[in-house]
Tab-separated table of N, CA and C in Angstrom:
chain	number	residue	atom	x	y	z
A	1093	MET	N	0.843	-1.172	0.000
A	1093	MET	CA	0.000	0.000	0.000
A	1093	MET	C	0.892	1.241	0.000
A	1094	ARG	N	0.466	2.244	-0.718
A	1094	ARG	CA	1.208	3.497	-0.784
A	1094	ARG	C	1.209	4.203	0.570
A	1095	LEU	N	2.265	4.963	0.835
A	1095	LEU	CA	2.403	5.689	2.088
A	1095	LEU	C	1.241	6.656	2.313
A	1096	ASP	N	0.900	7.461	1.307
A	1096	ASP	CA	-0.168	8.442	1.489
A	1096	ASP	C	-1.508	7.773	1.792
A	1097	LYS	N	-1.789	6.661	1.145
A	1097	LYS	CA	-3.046	5.940	1.407
A	1097	LYS	C	-3.033	5.325	2.809
A	1098	PHE	N	-1.889	4.778	3.247
A	1098	PHE	CA	-1.812	4.212	4.588
A	1098	PHE	C	-2.047	5.287	5.649
A	1099	LEU	N	-1.452	6.459	5.467
A	1099	LEU	CA	-1.630	7.542	6.436
A	1099	LEU	C	-3.095	7.953	6.540
A	1100	LYS	N	-3.805	7.939	5.425
A	1100	LYS	CA	-5.222	8.283	5.426
A	1100	LYS	C	-6.059	7.174	6.056
A	1101	VAL	N	-5.842	5.924	5.642
A	1101	VAL	CA	-6.637	4.794	6.142
A	1101	VAL	C	-6.427	4.605	7.643
A	1102	SER	N	-5.202	4.813	8.119
A	1102	SER	CA	-4.910	4.632	9.538
A	1102	SER	C	-5.325	5.844	10.376
A	1103	ARG	N	-5.793	6.899	9.723
A	1103	ARG	CA	-6.243	8.122	10.376
A	1103	ARG	C	-5.112	8.901	11.061
A	1104	LEU	N	-3.873	8.641	10.649
A	1104	LEU	CA	-2.759	9.445	11.159
A	1104	LEU	C	-2.818	10.847	10.553
A	1105	ILE	N	-3.265	10.924	9.302
A	1105	ILE	CA	-3.525	12.196	8.629
A	1105	ILE	C	-4.915	12.072	8.015
A	1106	LYS	N	-5.722	13.109	8.163
A	1106	LYS	CA	-7.151	13.018	7.826
A	1106	LYS	C	-7.447	12.858	6.340
A	1107	ARG	N	-6.691	13.548	5.470
A	1107	ARG	CA	-6.984	13.499	4.040
A	1107	ARG	C	-5.750	13.077	3.256
A	1108	ARG	N	-5.981	12.372	2.163
A	1108	ARG	CA	-4.882	11.873	1.357
A	1108	ARG	C	-4.109	13.013	0.696
A	1109	THR	N	-4.791	14.071	0.306
A	1109	THR	CA	-4.084	15.208	-0.297
A	1109	THR	C	-3.142	15.857	0.700
A	1110	VAL	N	-3.555	15.923	1.961
A	1110	VAL	CA	-2.681	16.468	3.006
A	1110	VAL	C	-1.494	15.532	3.219
A	1111	ALA	N	-1.728	14.227	3.195
A	1111	ALA	CA	-0.645	13.254	3.326
A	1111	ALA	C	0.361	13.407	2.186
A	1112	ASN	N	-0.125	13.657	0.974
A	1112	ASN	CA	0.760	13.903	-0.168
A	1112	ASN	C	1.612	15.142	0.054
A	1113	GLU	N	0.984	16.215	0.506
A	1113	GLU	CA	1.710	17.474	0.721
A	1113	GLU	C	2.770	17.328	1.811
A	1114	VAL	N	2.420	16.666	2.902
A	1114	VAL	CA	3.361	16.477	4.006
A	1114	VAL	C	4.547	15.630	3.548
A	1115	SER	N	4.280	14.587	2.774
A	1115	SER	CA	5.360	13.729	2.269
A	1115	SER	C	6.254	14.475	1.289
A	1116	ASP	N	5.640	15.264	0.417
A	1116	ASP	CA	6.415	16.008	-0.580
A	1116	ASP	C	7.326	17.047	0.055
A	1117	THR	N	6.942	17.584	1.214
A	1117	THR	CA	7.778	18.592	1.873
A	1117	THR	C	8.880	17.961	2.726
A	1118	GLY	N	8.937	16.633	2.777
A	1118	GLY	CA	10.022	15.954	3.488
A	1118	GLY	C	9.808	15.836	4.982
A	1119	ARG	N	8.565	15.825	5.445
A	1119	ARG	CA	8.295	15.716	6.873
A	1119	ARG	C	7.829	14.325	7.288
A	1120	VAL	N	7.915	13.359	6.354
A	1120	VAL	CA	7.568	11.974	6.669
A	1120	VAL	C	8.785	11.101	6.358
A	1121	TYR	N	9.157	10.273	7.326
A	1121	TYR	CA	10.305	9.379	7.173
A	1121	TYR	C	9.849	7.943	7.365
A	1122	VAL	N	10.339	7.054	6.525
A	1122	VAL	CA	10.075	5.624	6.667
A	1122	VAL	C	11.419	4.946	6.896
A	1123	ASN	N	11.543	4.282	8.030
A	1123	ASN	CA	12.780	3.609	8.425
A	1123	ASN	C	13.978	4.557	8.381
A	1124	GLY	N	13.760	5.803	8.790
A	1124	GLY	CA	14.840	6.773	8.886
A	1124	GLY	C	15.147	7.549	7.623
A	1125	ASN	N	14.507	7.208	6.505
A	1125	ASN	CA	14.754	7.893	5.240
A	1125	ASN	C	13.539	8.704	4.837
A	1126	SER	N	13.764	9.895	4.287
A	1126	SER	CA	12.667	10.716	3.798
A	1126	SER	C	11.900	9.937	2.735
A	1127	ALA	N	10.562	9.996	2.793
A	1127	ALA	CA	9.747	9.164	1.909
A	1127	ALA	C	8.796	9.993	1.070
A	1128	LYS	N	8.628	9.588	-0.175
A	1128	LYS	CA	7.661	10.188	-1.087
A	1128	LYS	C	6.308	9.504	-0.900
A	1129	PRO	N	5.221	10.132	-1.378
A	1129	PRO	CA	3.885	9.559	-1.193
A	1129	PRO	C	3.707	8.169	-1.803
A	1130	ALA	N	4.440	7.835	-2.850
A	1130	ALA	CA	4.271	6.547	-3.523
A	1130	ALA	C	5.066	5.412	-2.881
A	1131	LYS	N	5.805	5.688	-1.824
A	1131	LYS	CA	6.598	4.651	-1.141
A	1131	LYS	C	5.684	3.514	-0.691
A	1132	GLN	N	6.082	2.288	-0.980
A	1132	GLN	CA	5.291	1.119	-0.578
A	1132	GLN	C	5.568	0.797	0.892
A	1133	ILE	N	4.495	0.665	1.663
A	1133	ILE	CA	4.587	0.380	3.091
A	1133	ILE	C	4.334	-1.095	3.324
A	1134	LYS	N	5.116	-1.687	4.226
A	1134	LYS	CA	4.916	-3.094	4.593
A	1134	LYS	C	4.952	-3.219	6.109
A	1135	GLU	N	4.521	-4.355	6.616
A	1135	GLU	CA	4.500	-4.580	8.056
A	1135	GLU	C	5.909	-4.482	8.619
A	1136	GLY	N	6.036	-3.845	9.768
A	1136	GLY	CA	7.325	-3.682	10.415
A	1136	GLY	C	8.012	-2.366	10.122
A	1137	ASP	N	7.549	-1.624	9.122
A	1137	ASP	CA	8.138	-0.325	8.810
A	1137	ASP	C	7.875	0.656	9.949
A	1138	GLU	N	8.822	1.559	10.165
A	1138	GLU	CA	8.651	2.617	11.159
A	1138	GLU	C	8.462	3.934	10.429
A	1139	ILE	N	7.370	4.616	10.757
A	1139	ILE	CA	7.019	5.876	10.109
A	1139	ILE	C	7.124	6.999	11.131
A	1140	LYS	N	7.831	8.062	10.758
A	1140	LYS	CA	7.964	9.241	11.618
A	1140	LYS	C	7.343	10.418	10.882
A	1141	ILE	N	6.378	11.075	11.532
A	1141	ILE	CA	5.678	12.213	10.936
A	1141	ILE	C	5.963	13.441	11.777
A	1142	GLU	N	6.465	14.490	11.138
A	1142	GLU	CA	6.746	15.744	11.822
A	1142	GLU	C	5.602	16.716	11.576
A	1143	TYR	N	4.738	16.870	12.583
A	1143	TYR	CA	3.666	17.852	12.526
A	1143	TYR	C	4.251	19.207	12.907
A	1144	ALA	N	3.437	20.249	12.879
A	1144	ALA	CA	3.917	21.593	13.184
A	1144	ALA	C	4.451	21.695	14.609
A	1145	ASN	N	3.781	21.056	15.572
A	1145	ASN	CA	4.167	21.232	16.970
A	1145	ASN	C	4.567	19.944	17.680
A	1146	ARG	N	4.599	18.810	16.965
A	1146	ARG	CA	4.982	17.542	17.596
A	1146	ARG	C	5.448	16.561	16.539
A	1147	THR	N	6.071	15.497	16.997
A	1147	THR	CA	6.527	14.428	16.118
A	1147	THR	C	5.934	13.117	16.599
A	1148	VAL	N	5.434	12.318	15.666
A	1148	VAL	CA	4.833	11.027	16.001
A	1148	VAL	C	5.611	9.928	15.283
A	1149	CYS	N	6.010	8.907	16.038
A	1149	CYS	CA	6.671	7.741	15.471
A	1149	CYS	C	5.770	6.529	15.676
A	1150	VAL	N	5.519	5.781	14.602
A	1150	VAL	CA	4.673	4.591	14.695
A	1150	VAL	C	5.334	3.432	13.975
A	1151	ARG	N	4.994	2.212	14.401
A	1151	ARG	CA	5.434	0.985	13.726
A	1151	ARG	C	4.199	0.366	13.081
A	1152	VAL	N	4.298	0.010	11.805
A	1152	VAL	CA	3.181	-0.581	11.078
A	1152	VAL	C	3.014	-2.031	11.537
A	1153	LEU	N	1.824	-2.358	12.040
A	1153	LEU	CA	1.523	-3.720	12.475
A	1153	LEU	C	0.796	-4.510	11.401
A	1154	LYS	N	-0.058	-3.821	10.636
A	1154	LYS	CA	-0.866	-4.494	9.636
A	1154	LYS	C	-1.128	-3.534	8.495
A	1155	VAL	N	-1.080	-4.033	7.274
A	1155	VAL	CA	-1.386	-3.235	6.095
A	1155	VAL	C	-2.726	-3.730	5.549
A	1156	PRO	N	-3.767	-2.897	5.599
A	1156	PRO	CA	-5.085	-3.343	5.132
A	1156	PRO	C	-5.148	-3.415	3.614
A	1157	SER	N	-6.071	-4.213	3.109
A	1157	SER	CA	-6.226	-4.327	1.656
A	1157	SER	C	-7.126	-3.223	1.100
A	1158	ASN	N	-7.966	-2.628	1.959
A	1158	ASN	CA	-8.832	-1.523	1.532
A	1158	ASN	C	-9.186	-0.688	2.757
A	1159	ASN	N	-10.164	0.188	2.627
A	1159	ASN	CA	-10.555	1.046	3.751
A	1159	ASN	C	-11.124	0.226	4.897
A	1160	ILE	N	-10.952	0.735	6.116
A	1160	ILE	CA	-11.452	0.044	7.299
A	1160	ILE	C	-12.208	1.030	8.173
A	1161	SER	N	-12.875	0.524	9.203
A	1161	SER	CA	-13.666	1.395	10.073
A	1161	SER	C	-12.760	2.225	10.979
A	1162	VAL	N	-13.338	3.264	11.549
A	1162	VAL	CA	-12.598	4.164	12.438
A	1162	VAL	C	-12.100	3.398	13.665
A	1163	GLN	N	-12.907	2.483	14.176
A	1163	GLN	CA	-12.530	1.718	15.360
A	1163	GLN	C	-11.322	0.814	15.102
A	1164	GLU	N	-11.184	0.307	13.889
A	1164	GLU	CA	-10.072	-0.591	13.551
A	1164	GLU	C	-8.804	0.154	13.154
A	1165	ALA	N	-8.896	1.451	12.894
A	1165	ALA	CA	-7.758	2.213	12.374
A	1165	ALA	C	-6.562	2.188	13.315
A	1166	SER	N	-6.799	2.289	14.617
A	1166	SER	CA	-5.679	2.333	15.555
A	1166	SER	C	-4.990	0.976	15.707
A	1167	SER	N	-5.593	-0.109	15.238
A	1167	SER	CA	-4.967	-1.426	15.310
A	1167	SER	C	-3.947	-1.640	14.198
A	1168	LEU	N	-3.839	-0.709	13.267
A	1168	LEU	CA	-2.889	-0.844	12.160
A	1168	LEU	C	-1.470	-0.493	12.555
A	1169	TYR	N	-1.305	0.227	13.672
A	1169	TYR	CA	0.017	0.704	14.068
A	1169	TYR	C	0.119	0.773	15.576
A	1170	GLU	N	1.383	0.855	16.058
A	1170	GLU	CA	1.612	1.122	17.469
A	1170	GLU	C	2.533	2.326	17.577
A	1171	VAL	N	2.263	3.187	18.522
A	1171	VAL	CA	3.063	4.391	18.732
A	1171	VAL	C	4.337	4.013	19.467
A	1172	ILE	N	5.462	4.473	18.947
A	1172	ILE	CA	6.761	4.235	19.593
A	1172	ILE	C	7.438	5.578	19.819
A	1173	ASN	N	8.243	5.662	20.845
A	1173	ASN	CA	8.983	6.906	21.121
A	1173	ASN	C	10.356	6.609	21.632
C-alpha cells in the first residue's frame, strides 16, 4: 500500500491530499529515510511524521487491503517513542 493511502486509512492524517503534501515537503520518514507519497509500506516499517508542533513515530503492524472502520484504524500501528 502506498504511504499516502496508509496515512489516510490509519487516520494518522485526515486526508490523502494532506498526506501527499506532508510527504512532498520531506516531513515523513520511513525507516529513517525521507519518503515520497508513492513509497510502498509493509509490516514492520517505522514511520515518523513531523507535525507543526509535535513528532509522532509509529510501527506498522498491519497493512489493510482496503478502507477500514474508524474503530479498527488504531490497530494498524503502534506508537513508539
